[in-house]
XYZ file of N, CA and C in Angstrom:
420
model
N 5.481 20.727 3.480
C 4.613 20.249 2.238
C 4.793 18.884 1.765
N 3.705 18.259 1.360
C 3.551 17.113 1.018
C 4.053 16.565 -0.414
N 5.220 15.472 -0.237
C 5.581 15.031 -1.850
C 5.097 13.785 -2.234
N 4.494 13.467 -1.383
C 3.544 11.851 -1.430
C 2.991 11.971 -3.057
N 3.265 10.885 -3.927
C 2.713 10.849 -5.044
C 1.897 9.266 -5.286
N 0.854 9.316 -5.941
C 0.359 8.039 -5.997
C -0.222 7.628 -7.439
N 0.138 7.010 -7.999
C -0.137 6.529 -9.410
C -0.744 5.590 -9.570
N -1.512 5.351 -11.037
C -2.026 3.891 -11.324
C -2.400 3.654 -12.751
N -1.659 2.855 -13.416
C -1.993 2.982 -15.128
C -2.525 1.904 -15.235
N -3.844 2.451 -15.939
C -4.991 1.653 -16.349
C -5.284 2.038 -17.614
N -6.238 0.985 -18.078
C -6.576 1.061 -19.528
C -7.984 1.383 -19.273
N -8.460 2.070 -20.081
C -10.261 2.426 -20.128
C -9.989 1.926 -21.906
N -11.970 2.040 -21.698
C -12.267 2.162 -23.292
C -13.424 3.206 -23.287
N -13.305 3.985 -24.167
C -14.210 4.929 -24.669
C -15.009 4.330 -25.298
N -16.162 4.613 -24.829
C -17.661 4.251 -25.436
C -18.232 5.453 -26.446
N -18.039 4.748 -28.080
C -18.431 5.616 -28.963
C -19.524 5.250 -29.706
N -20.630 4.491 -29.084
C -21.666 4.182 -29.672
C -21.438 2.771 -30.669
N -20.217 3.084 -31.093
C -20.203 2.266 -32.542
C -18.727 1.185 -31.707
N -17.179 1.019 -32.258
C -16.505 0.584 -31.890
C -15.797 1.113 -30.730
N -15.865 0.107 -29.589
C -15.163 0.766 -28.256
C -13.740 0.982 -28.898
N -12.937 1.915 -27.922
C -11.655 2.281 -28.334
C -10.931 2.106 -26.896
N -9.940 1.677 -26.578
C -9.058 1.419 -25.679
C -8.040 2.267 -25.897
N -7.796 2.894 -24.500
C -6.749 3.879 -24.486
C -6.307 3.662 -23.214
N -4.676 3.951 -23.162
C -3.928 3.991 -21.928
C -4.311 5.045 -21.153
N -4.336 5.058 -19.926
C -4.669 6.254 -18.837
C -3.834 6.032 -17.709
N -3.749 7.296 -16.914
C -3.421 7.167 -15.582
C -4.084 8.051 -14.412
N -4.026 7.203 -13.607
C -4.810 8.135 -12.328
C -3.516 8.478 -11.467
N -3.467 9.855 -11.134
C -2.531 10.595 -10.169
C -3.414 11.331 -9.093
N -2.305 11.062 -7.599
C -2.604 12.003 -6.633
C -1.828 12.384 -6.488
N -1.568 13.380 -5.853
C -0.645 14.345 -5.206
C -0.778 14.959 -3.589
N 0.149 14.462 -3.024
C -0.307 14.297 -1.515
C -0.322 16.139 -1.004
N 0.101 16.954 -1.906
C 0.240 18.089 -1.950
C -1.093 18.820 -2.540
N -2.009 18.041 -3.126
C -3.029 18.525 -3.387
C -3.901 17.601 -2.957
N -4.546 17.723 -1.798
C -5.230 16.225 -1.060
C -6.634 16.130 -1.530
N -7.187 16.842 -1.980
C -8.515 17.004 -2.651
C -8.902 16.003 -3.552
N -7.836 16.285 -4.479
C -7.928 16.349 -6.053
C -7.445 14.349 -6.305
N -8.083 14.400 -7.620
C -7.432 12.943 -8.022
C -7.497 13.411 -9.664
N -6.260 12.929 -10.409
C -6.063 13.584 -11.743
C -5.998 11.945 -12.883
N -7.196 12.258 -13.712
C -7.057 10.854 -14.502
C -6.537 11.721 -15.851
N -5.595 11.082 -16.508
C -4.957 11.461 -18.072
C -4.745 10.529 -18.956
N -5.649 10.920 -19.957
C -5.754 10.038 -21.157
C -4.875 10.188 -22.406
N -4.043 8.977 -22.378
C -2.694 8.963 -23.280
C -3.313 8.514 -24.857
N -3.467 9.774 -25.747
C -4.396 9.739 -26.614
C -3.106 9.793 -28.195
N -2.042 9.285 -27.721
C -1.296 9.631 -29.192
C -0.703 11.185 -29.050
N -0.595 11.949 -28.473
C -0.309 13.565 -28.196
C 0.778 13.717 -27.742
N 1.911 14.514 -27.862
C 2.602 14.811 -26.704
C 2.087 14.930 -25.623
N 1.146 15.194 -25.052
C 0.721 15.877 -23.875
C -0.454 14.910 -23.540
N -0.586 14.358 -22.480
C -1.955 13.580 -22.305
C -2.940 14.716 -22.197
N -4.416 13.992 -22.273
C -5.266 15.080 -22.124
C -5.693 14.361 -20.434
N -5.875 15.572 -19.219
C -6.030 15.738 -18.062
C -7.257 16.103 -17.628
N -7.926 15.449 -17.238
C -9.233 15.913 -15.954
C -8.446 15.798 -14.757
N -9.274 16.519 -13.923
C -9.184 16.769 -12.372
C -10.091 16.825 -11.762
N -10.709 16.350 -11.114
C -11.781 15.893 -10.143
C -11.792 15.391 -8.670
N -12.706 15.637 -7.855
C -12.566 15.169 -6.293
C -12.352 13.695 -6.066
N -11.567 13.813 -5.200
C -11.237 12.678 -4.484
C -12.835 11.746 -4.123
N -13.430 12.395 -3.472
C -14.571 12.315 -3.217
C -15.324 11.366 -4.069
N -15.633 12.615 -5.118
C -16.174 12.180 -6.534
C -16.115 10.756 -6.579
N -14.677 10.216 -6.849
C -14.510 9.185 -7.558
C -14.906 8.354 -6.338
N -14.777 8.189 -4.858
C -14.921 7.434 -3.925
C -16.428 7.531 -3.850
N -17.293 8.046 -3.586
C -18.572 8.065 -3.906
C -19.043 7.478 -5.592
N -18.555 7.647 -6.407
C -18.780 7.182 -7.676
C -18.677 5.792 -7.736
N -17.767 4.753 -7.097
C -17.689 3.344 -7.029
C -19.098 2.943 -6.187
N -19.772 3.627 -5.671
C -20.560 2.873 -4.311
C -22.426 3.403 -5.364
N -22.055 4.514 -5.898
C -23.484 4.653 -6.863
C -23.280 5.856 -7.257
N -23.829 6.600 -8.282
C -24.074 7.395 -9.343
C -23.821 8.733 -8.754
N -23.068 9.378 -9.026
C -22.863 10.485 -8.727
C -21.964 11.458 -9.657
N -22.066 12.953 -9.424
C -21.561 14.133 -10.364
C -22.282 15.019 -10.661
N -22.850 16.113 -10.033
C -23.403 17.165 -10.391
C -23.112 18.407 -11.656
N -21.440 17.565 -11.749
C -20.957 18.733 -12.779
C -20.475 18.187 -14.005
N -19.354 18.526 -14.573
C -18.745 18.387 -15.351
C -18.250 16.640 -15.846
N -17.917 15.722 -14.464
C -17.463 14.811 -14.026
C -18.756 14.029 -13.490
N -19.198 12.586 -14.052
C -20.356 12.006 -13.641
C -19.595 10.315 -13.542
N -19.436 9.937 -12.272
C -19.183 8.489 -12.171
C -20.081 7.484 -11.669
N -20.068 6.350 -11.987
C -21.712 5.169 -11.643
C -20.129 3.995 -11.841
N -21.194 3.166 -10.930
C -20.758 1.796 -10.914
C -21.536 1.119 -11.826
N -21.167 0.077 -12.695
C -21.930 -0.415 -13.393
C -22.320 -2.314 -12.775
N -23.058 -3.025 -13.273
C -23.535 -4.299 -12.580
C -22.046 -5.123 -12.882
N -21.583 -4.649 -13.540
C -20.386 -6.160 -14.210
C -19.235 -5.995 -13.727
N -18.973 -4.956 -12.579
C -17.688 -4.861 -12.070
C -16.949 -3.700 -12.887
N -17.650 -2.718 -13.774
C -17.063 -1.786 -14.173
C -17.285 -0.474 -13.729
N -16.604 0.505 -14.059
C -16.625 1.871 -13.709
C -16.627 2.771 -14.698
N -18.148 3.429 -14.247
C -18.596 4.138 -15.857
C -18.049 5.747 -15.339
N -17.363 6.534 -16.463
C -16.706 7.745 -16.147
C -17.260 8.804 -17.100
N -18.160 9.718 -16.850
C -18.350 10.505 -18.016
C -18.055 12.110 -18.001
N -17.200 12.602 -18.815
C -16.506 13.720 -18.809
C -17.274 14.888 -20.171
N -18.040 15.870 -19.420
C -18.463 16.836 -20.500
C -17.949 18.113 -20.309
N -17.649 18.668 -21.786
C -16.933 20.160 -21.740
C -18.060 21.085 -23.085
N -17.346 22.160 -23.031
C -17.915 22.671 -24.340
C -17.717 22.371 -25.094
N -17.086 21.351 -25.555
C -16.585 20.691 -26.750
C -17.290 19.021 -27.075
N -17.582 18.909 -26.180
C -18.127 17.545 -26.109
C -18.210 16.409 -25.041
N -18.938 15.802 -25.114
C -18.802 14.736 -24.177
C -18.347 13.037 -24.426
N -17.946 12.534 -23.505
C -17.202 11.153 -23.532
C -17.536 10.346 -22.506
N -17.728 8.769 -22.882
C -17.845 8.153 -21.602
C -16.928 7.250 -21.683
N -16.220 6.850 -20.500
C -15.269 5.619 -20.503
C -15.707 4.775 -19.436
N -15.246 3.119 -19.803
C -15.379 2.162 -18.903
C -14.190 1.473 -18.277
N -13.888 1.293 -17.017
C -13.205 1.069 -16.919
C -13.266 -0.125 -15.134
N -12.154 -0.896 -15.134
C -12.032 -1.916 -13.923
C -12.548 -1.062 -12.984
N -13.808 -1.510 -12.049
C -13.827 -0.165 -10.752
C -12.989 -0.936 -9.847
N -12.372 -2.367 -9.753
C -11.536 -2.897 -9.101
C -10.127 -1.820 -9.005
N -9.509 -1.554 -10.450
C -8.392 -0.885 -10.443
C -8.626 0.169 -9.861
N -9.593 1.010 -9.801
C -10.275 2.559 -9.484
C -10.128 2.516 -8.086
N -10.879 1.199 -6.998
C -11.122 1.005 -5.814
C -9.414 0.796 -5.475
N -8.497 0.318 -6.035
C -7.341 -0.220 -5.471
C -6.439 1.505 -5.598
N -6.685 2.311 -6.490
C -6.221 3.285 -6.637
C -6.475 4.230 -5.515
N -7.522 4.363 -5.190
C -8.076 5.011 -4.253
C -7.780 4.612 -3.100
N -7.830 3.476 -2.578
C -7.440 3.048 -1.465
C -5.847 3.415 -1.385
N -5.039 3.497 -2.321
C -3.740 3.872 -1.890
C -3.693 5.269 -1.741
N -4.474 5.717 -2.616
C -4.337 7.735 -1.850
C -5.169 7.444 -0.406
N -5.770 7.016 -0.037
C -5.600 7.232 1.899
C -5.488 6.671 2.612
N -3.995 5.690 2.232
C -3.121 5.376 3.128
C -1.845 6.554 2.381
N -2.041 7.102 1.601
C -1.254 8.338 1.495
C -1.402 9.546 2.650
N -3.111 9.557 2.243
C -3.501 10.776 2.952
C -4.987 10.678 3.651
N -4.766 10.092 4.828
C -6.027 9.539 5.526
C -7.277 10.559 5.491
N -8.662 9.914 5.561
C -10.024 10.671 5.006
C -9.972 11.688 6.558
N -9.925 12.957 6.156
C -10.309 14.214 7.192
C -8.613 14.737 7.476
N -7.680 14.222 7.189
C -6.124 14.688 7.821
C -5.766 15.709 6.047
N -6.627 15.946 5.093
C -6.254 16.543 3.968
C -5.894 18.030 4.282
N -6.336 18.752 5.170
C -5.582 20.198 5.666
C -4.546 20.327 5.932
N -3.635 19.105 6.430
C -2.579 18.986 7.218
C -1.612 18.927 5.776
N -2.066 18.245 4.621
C -1.324 18.066 3.680
C -1.224 19.119 2.676
N -2.022 19.919 2.324
C -2.192 21.076 1.628
C -1.108 21.950 1.296
N -0.573 22.449 -0.296
C 0.619 22.667 -0.002
C 0.235 24.504 -0.451
N -0.422 24.781 0.163
C -0.775 26.183 -0.376
C -1.120 27.213 1.119
N -1.267 28.180 0.840
C -1.480 29.063 2.044
C -2.516 30.055 1.498
N -3.528 29.812 2.263
C -4.622 30.512 1.286
C -4.854 31.792 2.117
N -4.301 32.059 3.165
C -4.113 33.517 3.147
C -3.333 34.278 2.089
N -2.199 33.941 2.014
C -1.547 34.431 1.186
C -2.073 34.375 -0.124
N -2.526 33.526 -0.584
C -2.904 33.562 -1.988
C -3.788 34.537 -2.431
N -4.926 34.658 -1.122
C -5.882 35.634 -1.015
C -5.383 37.169 -0.596
N -4.300 37.453 0.043
C -3.874 38.712 -0.043
C -3.296 39.227 -1.497
N -2.226 38.052 -1.839
C -1.888 38.162 -3.554
C -2.710 38.909 -4.564
N -4.213 38.045 -4.357
C -5.194 37.971 -5.462
C -5.757 39.878 -5.234
N -5.860 40.236 -3.978
C -6.331 41.359 -3.792
C -5.627 42.363 -4.013
N -4.300 42.098 -3.897
C -3.336 43.326 -4.294
C -3.542 43.349 -5.175
N -3.451 42.313 -6.573
C -3.303 42.252 -7.898
C -4.776 42.811 -8.033
N -5.813 42.582 -7.939
C -6.914 43.244 -7.855
C -6.870 44.786 -7.773
N -6.380 45.499 -6.669
C -6.235 46.808 -6.436
C -5.047 47.231 -7.171
N -4.386 46.433 -7.972
C -3.315 46.987 -8.947
C -3.540 47.404 -10.029
N -4.535 46.199 -10.850
C -5.377 46.178 -11.986
C -6.256 47.351 -12.260
N -6.429 48.106 -11.619
C -8.223 49.259 -11.933
C -7.006 50.254 -12.419
């Protein structure tokens, strides 16, 4: 089981169409979940608002617009990175320094190189599938 964790505290700007709102946020990467990154927004509540998306999405979004689903990421020409999040409850766009996101991403690849993710997964797909099938069989 991989226990390496990479975190980076950043400042993001919530783009509201009116005055911009600065928020504290944290990127987190856990080697035990090697395909995902988490972005947590600290909004004054006891628990942060957390979004999880693929590490590959962040990497691609640093270079060009990408994100066919609820998370879209694209670079701006002024050294900023845009992250747009959509849910049934609404949509929000954030700006942050692309350099900060790239530095975090580089640290994740130092922890788990590209292509080495399967060696770090903290799950057993066969066991999980057997458990799900057993639960499904018992639920009837």
